[in-house]
mmCIF file of C-alpha atoms (C1' of nucleotides) in Angstrom:
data_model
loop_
_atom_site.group_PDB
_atom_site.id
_atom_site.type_symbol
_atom_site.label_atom_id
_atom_site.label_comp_id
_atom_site.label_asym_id
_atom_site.label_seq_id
_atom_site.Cartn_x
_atom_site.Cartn_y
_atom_site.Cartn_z
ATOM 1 C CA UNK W 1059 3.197 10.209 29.242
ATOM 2 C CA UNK W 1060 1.688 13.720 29.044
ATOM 3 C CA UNK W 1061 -0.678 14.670 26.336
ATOM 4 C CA UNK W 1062 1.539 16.495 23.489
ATOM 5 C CA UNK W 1063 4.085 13.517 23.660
ATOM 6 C CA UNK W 1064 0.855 11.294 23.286
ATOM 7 C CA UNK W 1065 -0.518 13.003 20.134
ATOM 8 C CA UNK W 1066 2.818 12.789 18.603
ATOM 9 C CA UNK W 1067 3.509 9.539 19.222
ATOM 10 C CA UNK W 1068 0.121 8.489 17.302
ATOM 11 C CA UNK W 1069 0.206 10.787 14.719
ATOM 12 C CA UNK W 1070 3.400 9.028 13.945
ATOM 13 C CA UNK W 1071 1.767 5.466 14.115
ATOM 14 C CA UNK W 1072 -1.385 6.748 12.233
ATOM 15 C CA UNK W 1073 1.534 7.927 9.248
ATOM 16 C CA UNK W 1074 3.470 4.162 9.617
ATOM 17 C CA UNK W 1075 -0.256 2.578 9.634
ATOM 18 C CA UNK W 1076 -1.054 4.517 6.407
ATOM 19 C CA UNK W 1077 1.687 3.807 4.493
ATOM 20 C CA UNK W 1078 1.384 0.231 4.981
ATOM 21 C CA UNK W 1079 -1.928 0.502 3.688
ATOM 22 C CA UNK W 1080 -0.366 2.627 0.281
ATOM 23 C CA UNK W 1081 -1.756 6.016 1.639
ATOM 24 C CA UNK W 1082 1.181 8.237 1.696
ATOM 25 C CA UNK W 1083 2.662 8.577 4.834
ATOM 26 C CA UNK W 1084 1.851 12.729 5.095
ATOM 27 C CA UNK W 1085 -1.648 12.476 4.216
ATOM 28 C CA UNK W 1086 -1.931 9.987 7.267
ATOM 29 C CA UNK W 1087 -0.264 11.843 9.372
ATOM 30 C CA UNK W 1088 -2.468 14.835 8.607
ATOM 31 C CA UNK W 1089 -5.567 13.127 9.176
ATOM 32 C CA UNK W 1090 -4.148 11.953 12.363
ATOM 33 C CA UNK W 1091 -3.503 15.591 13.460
ATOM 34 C CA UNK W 1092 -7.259 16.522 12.923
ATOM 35 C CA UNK W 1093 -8.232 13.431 14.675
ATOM 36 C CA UNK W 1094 -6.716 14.508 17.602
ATOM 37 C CA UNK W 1095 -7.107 18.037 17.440
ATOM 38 C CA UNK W 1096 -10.130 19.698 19.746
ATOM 39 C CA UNK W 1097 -10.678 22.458 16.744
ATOM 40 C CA UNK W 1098 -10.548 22.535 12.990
ATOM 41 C CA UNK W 1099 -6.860 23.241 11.468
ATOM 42 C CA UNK W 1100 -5.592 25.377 8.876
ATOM 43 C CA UNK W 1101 -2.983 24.700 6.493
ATOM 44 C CA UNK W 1102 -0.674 27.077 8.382
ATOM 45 C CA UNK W 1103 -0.990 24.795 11.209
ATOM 46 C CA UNK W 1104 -0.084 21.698 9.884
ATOM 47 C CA UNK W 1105 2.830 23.129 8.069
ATOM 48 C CA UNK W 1106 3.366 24.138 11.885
ATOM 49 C CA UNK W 1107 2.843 20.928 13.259
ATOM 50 C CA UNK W 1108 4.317 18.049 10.556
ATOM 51 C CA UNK W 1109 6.877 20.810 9.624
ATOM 52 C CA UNK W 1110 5.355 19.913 5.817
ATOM 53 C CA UNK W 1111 5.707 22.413 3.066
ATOM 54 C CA UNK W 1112 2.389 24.506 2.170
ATOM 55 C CA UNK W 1113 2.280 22.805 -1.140
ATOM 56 C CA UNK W 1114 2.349 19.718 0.440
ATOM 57 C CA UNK W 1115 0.084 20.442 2.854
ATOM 58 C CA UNK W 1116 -2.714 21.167 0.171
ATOM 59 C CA UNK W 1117 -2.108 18.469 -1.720
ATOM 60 C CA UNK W 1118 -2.653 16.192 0.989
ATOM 61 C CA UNK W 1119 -5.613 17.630 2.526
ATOM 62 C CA UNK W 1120 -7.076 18.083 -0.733
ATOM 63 C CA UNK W 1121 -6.792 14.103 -1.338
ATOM 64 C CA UNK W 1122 -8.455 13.648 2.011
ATOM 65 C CA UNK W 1123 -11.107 15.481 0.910
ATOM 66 C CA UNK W 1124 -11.218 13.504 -2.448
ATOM 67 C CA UNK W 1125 -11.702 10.577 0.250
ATOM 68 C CA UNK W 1126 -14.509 12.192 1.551
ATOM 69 C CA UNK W 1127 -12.700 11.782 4.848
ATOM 70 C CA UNK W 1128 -11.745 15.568 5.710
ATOM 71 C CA UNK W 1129 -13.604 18.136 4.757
ATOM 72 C CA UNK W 1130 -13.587 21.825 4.962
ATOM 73 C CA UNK W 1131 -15.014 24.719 7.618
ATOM 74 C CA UNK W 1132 -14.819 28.344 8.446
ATOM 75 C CA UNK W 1133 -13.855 29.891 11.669
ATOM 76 C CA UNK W 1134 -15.870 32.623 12.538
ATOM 77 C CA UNK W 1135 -14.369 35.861 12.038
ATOM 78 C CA UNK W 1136 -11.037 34.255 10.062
ATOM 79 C CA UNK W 1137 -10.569 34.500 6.650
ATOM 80 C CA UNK W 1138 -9.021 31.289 5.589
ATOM 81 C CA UNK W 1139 -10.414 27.662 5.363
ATOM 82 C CA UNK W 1140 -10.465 25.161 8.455
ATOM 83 C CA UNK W 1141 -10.883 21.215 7.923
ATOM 84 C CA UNK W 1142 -11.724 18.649 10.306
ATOM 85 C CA UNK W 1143 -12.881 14.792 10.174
ATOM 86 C CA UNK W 1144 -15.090 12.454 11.567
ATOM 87 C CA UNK W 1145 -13.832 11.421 14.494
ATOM 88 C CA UNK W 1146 -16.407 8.677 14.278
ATOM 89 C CA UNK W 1147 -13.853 5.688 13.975
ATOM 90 C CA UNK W 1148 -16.848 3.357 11.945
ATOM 91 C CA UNK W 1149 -17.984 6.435 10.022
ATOM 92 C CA UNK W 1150 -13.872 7.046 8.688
ATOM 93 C CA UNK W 1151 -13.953 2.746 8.437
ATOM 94 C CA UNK W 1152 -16.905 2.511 5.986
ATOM 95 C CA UNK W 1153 -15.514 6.000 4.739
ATOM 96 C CA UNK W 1154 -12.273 4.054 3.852
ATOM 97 C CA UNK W 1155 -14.422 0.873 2.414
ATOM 98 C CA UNK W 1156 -16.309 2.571 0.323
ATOM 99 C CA UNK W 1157 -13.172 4.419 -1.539
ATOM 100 C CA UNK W 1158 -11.493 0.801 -1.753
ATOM 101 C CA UNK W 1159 -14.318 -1.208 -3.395
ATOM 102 C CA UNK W 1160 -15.121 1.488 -5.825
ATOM 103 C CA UNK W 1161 -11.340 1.799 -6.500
ATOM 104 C CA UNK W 1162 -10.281 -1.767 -6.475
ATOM 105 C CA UNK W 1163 -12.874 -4.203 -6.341
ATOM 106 C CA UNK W 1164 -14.775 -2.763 -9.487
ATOM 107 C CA UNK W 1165 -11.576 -2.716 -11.862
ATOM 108 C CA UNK W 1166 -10.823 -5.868 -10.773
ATOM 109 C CA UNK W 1167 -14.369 -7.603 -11.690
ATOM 110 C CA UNK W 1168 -14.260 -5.895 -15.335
ATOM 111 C CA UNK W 1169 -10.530 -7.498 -15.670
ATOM 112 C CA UNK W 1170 -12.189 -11.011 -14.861
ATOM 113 C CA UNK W 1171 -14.539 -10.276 -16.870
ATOM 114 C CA UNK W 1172 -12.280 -9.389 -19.714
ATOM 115 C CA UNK W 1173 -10.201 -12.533 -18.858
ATOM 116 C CA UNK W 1174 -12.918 -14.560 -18.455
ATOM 117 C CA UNK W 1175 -13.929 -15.400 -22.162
ATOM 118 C CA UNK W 1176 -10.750 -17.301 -23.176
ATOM 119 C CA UNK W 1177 -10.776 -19.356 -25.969
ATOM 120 C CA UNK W 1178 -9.992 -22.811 -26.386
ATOM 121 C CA UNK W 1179 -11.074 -26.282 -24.944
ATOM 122 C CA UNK W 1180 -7.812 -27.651 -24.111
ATOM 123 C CA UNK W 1181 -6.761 -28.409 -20.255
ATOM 124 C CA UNK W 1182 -4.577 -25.510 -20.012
ATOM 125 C CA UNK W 1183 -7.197 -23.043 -21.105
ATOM 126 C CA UNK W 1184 -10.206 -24.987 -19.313
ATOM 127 C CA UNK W 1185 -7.393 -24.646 -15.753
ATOM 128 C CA UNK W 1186 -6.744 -20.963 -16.197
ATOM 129 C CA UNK W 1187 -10.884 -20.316 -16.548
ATOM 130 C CA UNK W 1188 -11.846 -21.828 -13.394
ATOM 131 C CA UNK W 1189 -8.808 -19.680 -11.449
ATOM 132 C CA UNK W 1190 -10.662 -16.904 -13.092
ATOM 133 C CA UNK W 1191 -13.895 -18.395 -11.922
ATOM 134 C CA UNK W 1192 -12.964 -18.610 -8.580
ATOM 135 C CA UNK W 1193 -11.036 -15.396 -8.208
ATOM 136 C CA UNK W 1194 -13.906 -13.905 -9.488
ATOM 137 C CA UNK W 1195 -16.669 -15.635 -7.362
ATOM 138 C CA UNK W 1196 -14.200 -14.815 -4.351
ATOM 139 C CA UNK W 1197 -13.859 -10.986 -5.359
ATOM 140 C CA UNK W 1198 -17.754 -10.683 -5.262
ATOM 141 C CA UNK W 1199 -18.439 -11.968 -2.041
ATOM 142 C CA UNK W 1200 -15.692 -9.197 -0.661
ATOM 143 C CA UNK W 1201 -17.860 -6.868 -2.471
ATOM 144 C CA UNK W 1202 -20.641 -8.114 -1.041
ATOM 145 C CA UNK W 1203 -19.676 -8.007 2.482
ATOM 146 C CA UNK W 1204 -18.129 -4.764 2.019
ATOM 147 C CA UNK W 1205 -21.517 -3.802 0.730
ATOM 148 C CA UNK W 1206 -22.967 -4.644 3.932
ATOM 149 C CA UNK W 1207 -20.239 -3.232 6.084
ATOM 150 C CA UNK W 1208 -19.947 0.382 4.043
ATOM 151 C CA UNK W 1209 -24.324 0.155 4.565
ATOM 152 C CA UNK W 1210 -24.129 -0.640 8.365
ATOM 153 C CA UNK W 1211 -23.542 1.141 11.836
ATOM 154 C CA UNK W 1212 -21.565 -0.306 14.075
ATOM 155 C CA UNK W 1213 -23.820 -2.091 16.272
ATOM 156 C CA UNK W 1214 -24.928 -4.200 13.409
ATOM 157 C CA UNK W 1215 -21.354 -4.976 12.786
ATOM 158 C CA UNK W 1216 -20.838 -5.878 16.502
ATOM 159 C CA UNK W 1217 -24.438 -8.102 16.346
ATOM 160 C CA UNK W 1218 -22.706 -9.718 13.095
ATOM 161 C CA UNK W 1219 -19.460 -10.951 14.870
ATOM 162 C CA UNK W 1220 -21.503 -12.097 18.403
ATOM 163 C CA UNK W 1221 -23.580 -14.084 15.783
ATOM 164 C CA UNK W 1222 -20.565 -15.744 14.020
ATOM 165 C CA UNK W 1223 -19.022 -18.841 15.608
ATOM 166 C CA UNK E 839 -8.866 -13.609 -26.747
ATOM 167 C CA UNK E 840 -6.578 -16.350 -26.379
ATOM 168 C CA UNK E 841 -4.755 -18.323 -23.669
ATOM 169 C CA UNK E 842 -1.377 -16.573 -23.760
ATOM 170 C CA UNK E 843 -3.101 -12.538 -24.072
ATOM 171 C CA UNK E 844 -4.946 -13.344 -20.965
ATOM 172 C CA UNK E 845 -2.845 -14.936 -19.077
ATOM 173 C CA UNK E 846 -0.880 -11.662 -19.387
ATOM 174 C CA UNK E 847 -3.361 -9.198 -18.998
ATOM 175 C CA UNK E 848 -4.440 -11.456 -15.450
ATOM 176 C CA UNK E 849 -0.534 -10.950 -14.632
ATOM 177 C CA UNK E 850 -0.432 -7.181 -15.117
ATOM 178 C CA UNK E 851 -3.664 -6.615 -13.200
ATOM 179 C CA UNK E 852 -2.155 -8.606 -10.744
ATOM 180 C CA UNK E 853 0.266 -6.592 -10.380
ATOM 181 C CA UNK E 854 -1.817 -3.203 -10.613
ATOM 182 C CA UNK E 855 -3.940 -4.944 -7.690
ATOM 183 C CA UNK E 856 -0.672 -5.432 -5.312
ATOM 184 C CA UNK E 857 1.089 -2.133 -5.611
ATOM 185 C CA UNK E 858 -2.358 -0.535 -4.308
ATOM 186 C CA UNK E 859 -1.947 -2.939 -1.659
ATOM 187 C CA UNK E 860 1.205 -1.571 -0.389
ATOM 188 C CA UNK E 861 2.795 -5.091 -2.551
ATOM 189 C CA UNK E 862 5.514 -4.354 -4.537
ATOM 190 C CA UNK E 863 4.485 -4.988 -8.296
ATOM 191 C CA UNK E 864 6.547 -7.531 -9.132
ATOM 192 C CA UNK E 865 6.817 -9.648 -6.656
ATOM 193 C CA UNK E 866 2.576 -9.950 -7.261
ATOM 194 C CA UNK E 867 3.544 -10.434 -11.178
ATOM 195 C CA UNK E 868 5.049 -13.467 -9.532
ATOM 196 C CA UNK E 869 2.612 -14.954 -7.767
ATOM 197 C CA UNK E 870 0.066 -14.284 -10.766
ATOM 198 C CA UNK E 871 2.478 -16.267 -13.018
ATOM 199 C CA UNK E 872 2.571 -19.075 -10.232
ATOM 200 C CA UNK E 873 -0.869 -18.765 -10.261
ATOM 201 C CA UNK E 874 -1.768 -19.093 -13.884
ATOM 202 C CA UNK E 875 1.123 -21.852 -14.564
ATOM 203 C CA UNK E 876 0.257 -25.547 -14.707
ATOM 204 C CA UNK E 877 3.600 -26.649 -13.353
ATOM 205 C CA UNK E 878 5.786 -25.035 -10.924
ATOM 206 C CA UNK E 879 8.082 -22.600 -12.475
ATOM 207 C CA UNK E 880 11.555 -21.958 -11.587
ATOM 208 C CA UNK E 881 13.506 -18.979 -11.406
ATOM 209 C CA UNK E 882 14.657 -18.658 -15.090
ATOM 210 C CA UNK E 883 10.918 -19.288 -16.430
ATOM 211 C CA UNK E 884 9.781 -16.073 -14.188
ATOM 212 C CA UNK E 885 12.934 -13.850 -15.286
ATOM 213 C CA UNK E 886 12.102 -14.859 -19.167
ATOM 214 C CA UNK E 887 8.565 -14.308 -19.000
ATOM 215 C CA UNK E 888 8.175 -11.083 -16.614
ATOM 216 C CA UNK E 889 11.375 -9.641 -18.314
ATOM 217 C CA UNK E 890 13.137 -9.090 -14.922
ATOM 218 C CA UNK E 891 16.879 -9.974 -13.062
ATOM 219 C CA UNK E 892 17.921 -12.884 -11.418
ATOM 220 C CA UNK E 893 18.402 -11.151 -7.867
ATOM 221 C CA UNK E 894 14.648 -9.510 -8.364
ATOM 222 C CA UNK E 895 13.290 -13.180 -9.159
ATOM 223 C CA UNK E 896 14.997 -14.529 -5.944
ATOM 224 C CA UNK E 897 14.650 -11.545 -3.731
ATOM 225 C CA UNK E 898 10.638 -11.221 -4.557
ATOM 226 C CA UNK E 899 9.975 -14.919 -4.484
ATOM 227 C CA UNK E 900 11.653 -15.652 -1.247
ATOM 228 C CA UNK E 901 9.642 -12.599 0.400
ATOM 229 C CA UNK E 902 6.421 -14.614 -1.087
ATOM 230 C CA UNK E 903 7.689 -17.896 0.760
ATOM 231 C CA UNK E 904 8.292 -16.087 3.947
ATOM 232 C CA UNK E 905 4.521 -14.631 3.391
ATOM 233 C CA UNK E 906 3.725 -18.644 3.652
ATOM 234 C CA UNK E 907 1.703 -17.943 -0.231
ATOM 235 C CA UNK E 908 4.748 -19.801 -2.220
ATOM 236 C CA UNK E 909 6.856 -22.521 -1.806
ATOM 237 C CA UNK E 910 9.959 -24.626 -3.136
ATOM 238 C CA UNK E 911 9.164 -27.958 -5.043
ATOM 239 C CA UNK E 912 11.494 -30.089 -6.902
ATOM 240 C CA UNK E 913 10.848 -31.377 -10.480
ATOM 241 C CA UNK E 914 12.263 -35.252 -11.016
ATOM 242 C CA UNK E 915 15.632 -35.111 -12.715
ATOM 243 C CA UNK E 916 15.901 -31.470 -12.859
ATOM 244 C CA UNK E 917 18.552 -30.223 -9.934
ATOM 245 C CA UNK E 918 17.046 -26.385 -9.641
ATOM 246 C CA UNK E 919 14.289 -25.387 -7.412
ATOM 247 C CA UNK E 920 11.011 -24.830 -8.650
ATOM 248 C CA UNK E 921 8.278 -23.226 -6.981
ATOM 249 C CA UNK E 922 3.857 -22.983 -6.597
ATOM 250 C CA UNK E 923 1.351 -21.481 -4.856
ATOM 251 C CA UNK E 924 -1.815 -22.598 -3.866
ATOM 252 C CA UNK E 925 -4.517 -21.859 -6.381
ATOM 253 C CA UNK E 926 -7.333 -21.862 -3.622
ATOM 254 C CA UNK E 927 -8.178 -18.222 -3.383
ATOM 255 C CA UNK E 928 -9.652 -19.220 -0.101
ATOM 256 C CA UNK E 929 -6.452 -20.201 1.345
ATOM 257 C CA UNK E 930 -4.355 -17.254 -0.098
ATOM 258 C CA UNK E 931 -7.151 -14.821 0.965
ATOM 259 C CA UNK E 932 -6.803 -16.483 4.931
ATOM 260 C CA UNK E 933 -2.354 -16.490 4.702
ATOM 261 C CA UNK E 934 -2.701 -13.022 3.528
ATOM 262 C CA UNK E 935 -4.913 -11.536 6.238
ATOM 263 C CA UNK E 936 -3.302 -13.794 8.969
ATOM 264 C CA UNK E 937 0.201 -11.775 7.751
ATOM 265 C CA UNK E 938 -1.451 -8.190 7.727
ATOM 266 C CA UNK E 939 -2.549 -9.302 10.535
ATOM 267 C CA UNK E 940 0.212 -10.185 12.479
ATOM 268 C CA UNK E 941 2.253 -7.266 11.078
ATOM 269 C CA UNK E 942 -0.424 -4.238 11.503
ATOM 270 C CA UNK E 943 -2.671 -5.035 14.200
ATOM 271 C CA UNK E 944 -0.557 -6.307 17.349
ATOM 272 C CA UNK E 945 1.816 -2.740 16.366
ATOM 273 C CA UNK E 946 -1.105 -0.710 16.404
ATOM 274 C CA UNK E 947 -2.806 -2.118 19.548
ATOM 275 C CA UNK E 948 0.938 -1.899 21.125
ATOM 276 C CA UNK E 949 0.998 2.122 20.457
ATOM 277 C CA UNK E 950 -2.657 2.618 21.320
ATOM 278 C CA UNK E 951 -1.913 0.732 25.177
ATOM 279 C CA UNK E 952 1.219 3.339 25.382
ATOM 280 C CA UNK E 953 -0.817 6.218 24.135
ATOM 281 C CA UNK E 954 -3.837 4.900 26.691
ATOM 282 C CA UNK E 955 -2.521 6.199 29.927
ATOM 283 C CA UNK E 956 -1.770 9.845 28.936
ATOM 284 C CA UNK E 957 -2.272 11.853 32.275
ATOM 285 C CA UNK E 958 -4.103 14.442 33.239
ATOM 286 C CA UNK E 959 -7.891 15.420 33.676
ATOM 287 C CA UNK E 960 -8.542 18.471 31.422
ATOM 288 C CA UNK E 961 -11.037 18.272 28.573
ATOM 289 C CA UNK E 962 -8.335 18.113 25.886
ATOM 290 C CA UNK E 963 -6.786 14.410 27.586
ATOM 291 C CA UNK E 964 -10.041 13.343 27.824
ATOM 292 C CA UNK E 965 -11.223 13.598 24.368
ATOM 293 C CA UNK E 966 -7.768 12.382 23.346
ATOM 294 C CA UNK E 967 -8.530 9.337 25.433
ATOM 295 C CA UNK E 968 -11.937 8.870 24.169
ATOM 296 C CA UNK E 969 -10.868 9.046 20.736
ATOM 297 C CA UNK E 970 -7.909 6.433 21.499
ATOM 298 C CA UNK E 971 -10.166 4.064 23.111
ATOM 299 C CA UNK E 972 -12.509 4.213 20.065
ATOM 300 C CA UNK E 973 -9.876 3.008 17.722
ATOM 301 C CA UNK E 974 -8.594 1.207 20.065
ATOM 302 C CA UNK E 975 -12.400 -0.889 19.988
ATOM 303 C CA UNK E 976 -12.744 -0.452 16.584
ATOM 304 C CA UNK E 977 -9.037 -2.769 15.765
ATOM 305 C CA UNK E 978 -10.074 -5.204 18.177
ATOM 306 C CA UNK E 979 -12.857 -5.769 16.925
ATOM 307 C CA UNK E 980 -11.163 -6.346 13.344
ATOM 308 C CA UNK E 981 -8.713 -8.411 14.667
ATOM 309 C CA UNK E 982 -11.537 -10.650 16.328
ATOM 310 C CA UNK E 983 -13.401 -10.468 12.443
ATOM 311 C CA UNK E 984 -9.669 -11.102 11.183
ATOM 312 C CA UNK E 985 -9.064 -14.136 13.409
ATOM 313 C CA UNK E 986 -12.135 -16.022 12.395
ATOM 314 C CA UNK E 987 -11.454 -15.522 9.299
ATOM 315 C CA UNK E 988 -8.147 -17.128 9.027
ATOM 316 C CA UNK E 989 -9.695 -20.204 11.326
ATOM 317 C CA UNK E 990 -12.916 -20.475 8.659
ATOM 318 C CA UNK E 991 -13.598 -22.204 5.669
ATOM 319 C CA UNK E 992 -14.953 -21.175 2.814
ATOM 320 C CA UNK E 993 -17.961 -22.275 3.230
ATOM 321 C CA UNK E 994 -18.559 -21.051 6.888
ATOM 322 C CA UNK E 995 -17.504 -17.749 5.514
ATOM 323 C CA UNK E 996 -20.407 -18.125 3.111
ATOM 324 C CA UNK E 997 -22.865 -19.136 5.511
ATOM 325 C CA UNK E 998 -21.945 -16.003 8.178
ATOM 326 C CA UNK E 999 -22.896 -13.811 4.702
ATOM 327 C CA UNK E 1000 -25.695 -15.072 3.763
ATOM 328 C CA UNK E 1001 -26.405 -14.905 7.422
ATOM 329 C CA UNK E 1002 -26.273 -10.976 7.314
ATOM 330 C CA UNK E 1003 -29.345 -8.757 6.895
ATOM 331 C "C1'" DT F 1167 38.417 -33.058 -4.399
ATOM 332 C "C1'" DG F 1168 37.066 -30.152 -8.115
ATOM 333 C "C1'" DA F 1169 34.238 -28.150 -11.033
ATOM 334 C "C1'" DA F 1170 29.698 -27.352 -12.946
ATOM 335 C "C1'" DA F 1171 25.065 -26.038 -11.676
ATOM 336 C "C1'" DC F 1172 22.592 -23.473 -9.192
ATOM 337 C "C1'" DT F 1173 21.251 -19.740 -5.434
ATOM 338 C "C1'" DT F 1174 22.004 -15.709 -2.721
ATOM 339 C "C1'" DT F 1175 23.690 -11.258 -1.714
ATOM 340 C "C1'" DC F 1176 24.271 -6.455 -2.088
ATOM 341 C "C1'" DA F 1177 26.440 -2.015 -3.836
ATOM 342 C "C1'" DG F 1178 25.286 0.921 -7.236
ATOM 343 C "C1'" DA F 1179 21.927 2.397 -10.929
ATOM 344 C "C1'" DA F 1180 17.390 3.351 -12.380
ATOM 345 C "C1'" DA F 1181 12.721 4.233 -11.632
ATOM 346 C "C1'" DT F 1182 9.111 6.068 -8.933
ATOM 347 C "C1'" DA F 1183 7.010 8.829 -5.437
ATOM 348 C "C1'" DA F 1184 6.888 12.645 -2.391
ATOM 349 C "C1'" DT F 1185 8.062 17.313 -1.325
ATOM 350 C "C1'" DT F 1186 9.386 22.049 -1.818
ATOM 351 C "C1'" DG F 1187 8.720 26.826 -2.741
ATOM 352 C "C1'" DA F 1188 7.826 30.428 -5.500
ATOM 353 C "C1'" DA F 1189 4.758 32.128 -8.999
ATOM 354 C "C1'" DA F 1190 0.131 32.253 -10.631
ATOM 355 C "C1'" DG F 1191 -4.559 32.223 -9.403
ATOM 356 C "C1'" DT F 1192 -8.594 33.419 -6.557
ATOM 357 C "C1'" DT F 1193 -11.457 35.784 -3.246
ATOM 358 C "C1'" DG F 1194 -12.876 39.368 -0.371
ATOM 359 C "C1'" DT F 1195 -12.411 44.241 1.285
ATOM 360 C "C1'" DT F 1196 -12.022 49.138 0.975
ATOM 361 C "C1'" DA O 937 -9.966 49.108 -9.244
ATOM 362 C "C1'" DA O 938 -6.234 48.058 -6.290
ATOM 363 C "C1'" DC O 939 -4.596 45.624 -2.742
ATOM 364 C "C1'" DA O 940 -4.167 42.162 0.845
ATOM 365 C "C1'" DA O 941 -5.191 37.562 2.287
ATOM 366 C "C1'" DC O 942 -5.380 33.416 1.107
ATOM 367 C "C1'" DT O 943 -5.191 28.957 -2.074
ATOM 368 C "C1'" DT O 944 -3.549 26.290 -5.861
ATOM 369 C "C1'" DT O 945 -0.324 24.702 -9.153
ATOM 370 C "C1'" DC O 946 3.714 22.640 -10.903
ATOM 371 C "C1'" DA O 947 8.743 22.384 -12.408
ATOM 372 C "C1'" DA O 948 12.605 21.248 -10.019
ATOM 373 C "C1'" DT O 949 14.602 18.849 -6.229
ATOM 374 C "C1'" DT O 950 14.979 15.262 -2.813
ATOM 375 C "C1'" DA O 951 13.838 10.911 -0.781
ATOM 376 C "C1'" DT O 952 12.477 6.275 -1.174
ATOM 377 C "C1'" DT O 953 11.835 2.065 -3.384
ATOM 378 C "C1'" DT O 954 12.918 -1.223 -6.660
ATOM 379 C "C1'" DC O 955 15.963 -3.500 -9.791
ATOM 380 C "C1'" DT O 956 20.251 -5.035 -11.862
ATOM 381 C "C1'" DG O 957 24.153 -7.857 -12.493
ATOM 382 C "C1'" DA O 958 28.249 -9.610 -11.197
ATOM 383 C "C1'" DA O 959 30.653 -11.699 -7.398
ATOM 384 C "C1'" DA O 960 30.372 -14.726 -3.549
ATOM 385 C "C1'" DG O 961 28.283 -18.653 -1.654
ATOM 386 C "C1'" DT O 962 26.292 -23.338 -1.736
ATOM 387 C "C1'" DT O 963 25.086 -27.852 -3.382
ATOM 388 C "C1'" DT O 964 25.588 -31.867 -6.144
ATOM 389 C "C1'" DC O 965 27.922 -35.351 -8.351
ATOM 390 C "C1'" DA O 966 31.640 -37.651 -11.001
#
DNA sequence: TGAAACTTTCAGAAATAATTGAAAGTTGTT
DNA sequence: AACAACTTTCAATTATTTCTGAAAGTTTCA
């Protein structure tokens, strides 16, 4: 396989991989292009490259930088705005961790929360409190490891899993 | 608030949760109902109460039962099917990372041993290369975290936190 | 065997999400 | 200030996903 046919062929994964995850399949695929690309990218080229739409394009990129994944840069001597990523695979993990728990895990928490004061005595109620219970105490120990992870490098992470049984 | 309101406010967040998830919303409405229900419901009780078709019932709840989180039971003297899911959060938690699993990380290991042996010597293969063989580092070492996961316990997965610096 | 009870399927409809492209907005230069 | 270079926005379109409901299929039992 030579090289362009090789950056294609992930770029298309990366998108597949993305929108498994409910990250829309163009904003994957852009990040993949910068991953693999040597210098930073302008919108013109990825409308170039993912024949996208320039609309599209922004929109994307502009979510990435939302993320805090992508983020913006200036060629010398060109006028218009360059982004590029991490290509620090652990730094774009925690990256992606960090986004999740603040986006997921805390809504979810005030919801038990919410949920959690239930009236009644009966079985029925007394059943439904300790699911919430144990939802909850589950849901806070993902927090907490995803505390860990988004505070970690990945050494640490690798010590972690050598340590486990 | 009482039994019934938060029972349904638990179903719609539910929901919420799984469509961020890349889970179509209804079929985690489902499995929230299933979850919250003292007895197995059948497919009438989950049309009434989440307000949706027949064929959406059956389609949704047969893609939970091939996800191994529901399955069929049968209610004395009643001839339809019912179904349940296991309330341990634990045990969902494990099936539902063994799936993602299964279904995300053997594809994306496939592509990245394709995309591996790109040739050529220039700089621009060998950062490519460098960058592949990152990820490629990066998901197996997830899929090693993954696979203890889904042997664990709950309590071993406590332990390995508490472990953690 | 036949017919009621129940389940599955799937083509079309409806809902939702993503994308386009052109106009409006902004920034920098002369 | 006027213009060129560039970026952003968003209404309209297109694509994708989900849902419906009725017909076909299956099971159970008298």
């Amino acid at each position: 396989m030579e090289i362009e046919e090789a950056k294609q062929h992930f770029i298309q994964s990366w998108g597949t991989l993305g929108s498994n995850w409910g990250v829309n399949r163009t904003m994957a695929q852009i990040h993949a292009l910068l991953l693999v690309s040597n210098e930073p990218i302008s919108t013109e080229d990825m409308m170039e490259q993912l024949q996208i739409s320039r609309g599209n394009a922004n929109m994307n990129t502009r979510t990435l930088i939302e993320w805090g994944i992508v983020t913006k840069t200036h060629v010398p001597g060109e006028r218009k705005e360059f982004f590029q990523t991490d290509k620090d695979i652990w730094a774009l993990a925690r990256q992606v961790v960090k986004q999740r728990r603040q986006r997921e895990i805390e809504p979810m928490l005030r919801v038990l929360q919410e949920v959690k004061d239930v009236e009644g005595k009966d079985k029925e109620t007394k059943e439904f409190k300790e699911l919430i219970e144990n939802i909850d105490s589950f849901t806070q120990k993902a927090d907490d490891l995803m505390d860990k992870f988004i505070r970690s490098d990945e050494h640490w992470f690798y010590r972690q899993l050598l340590k486990m049984v």
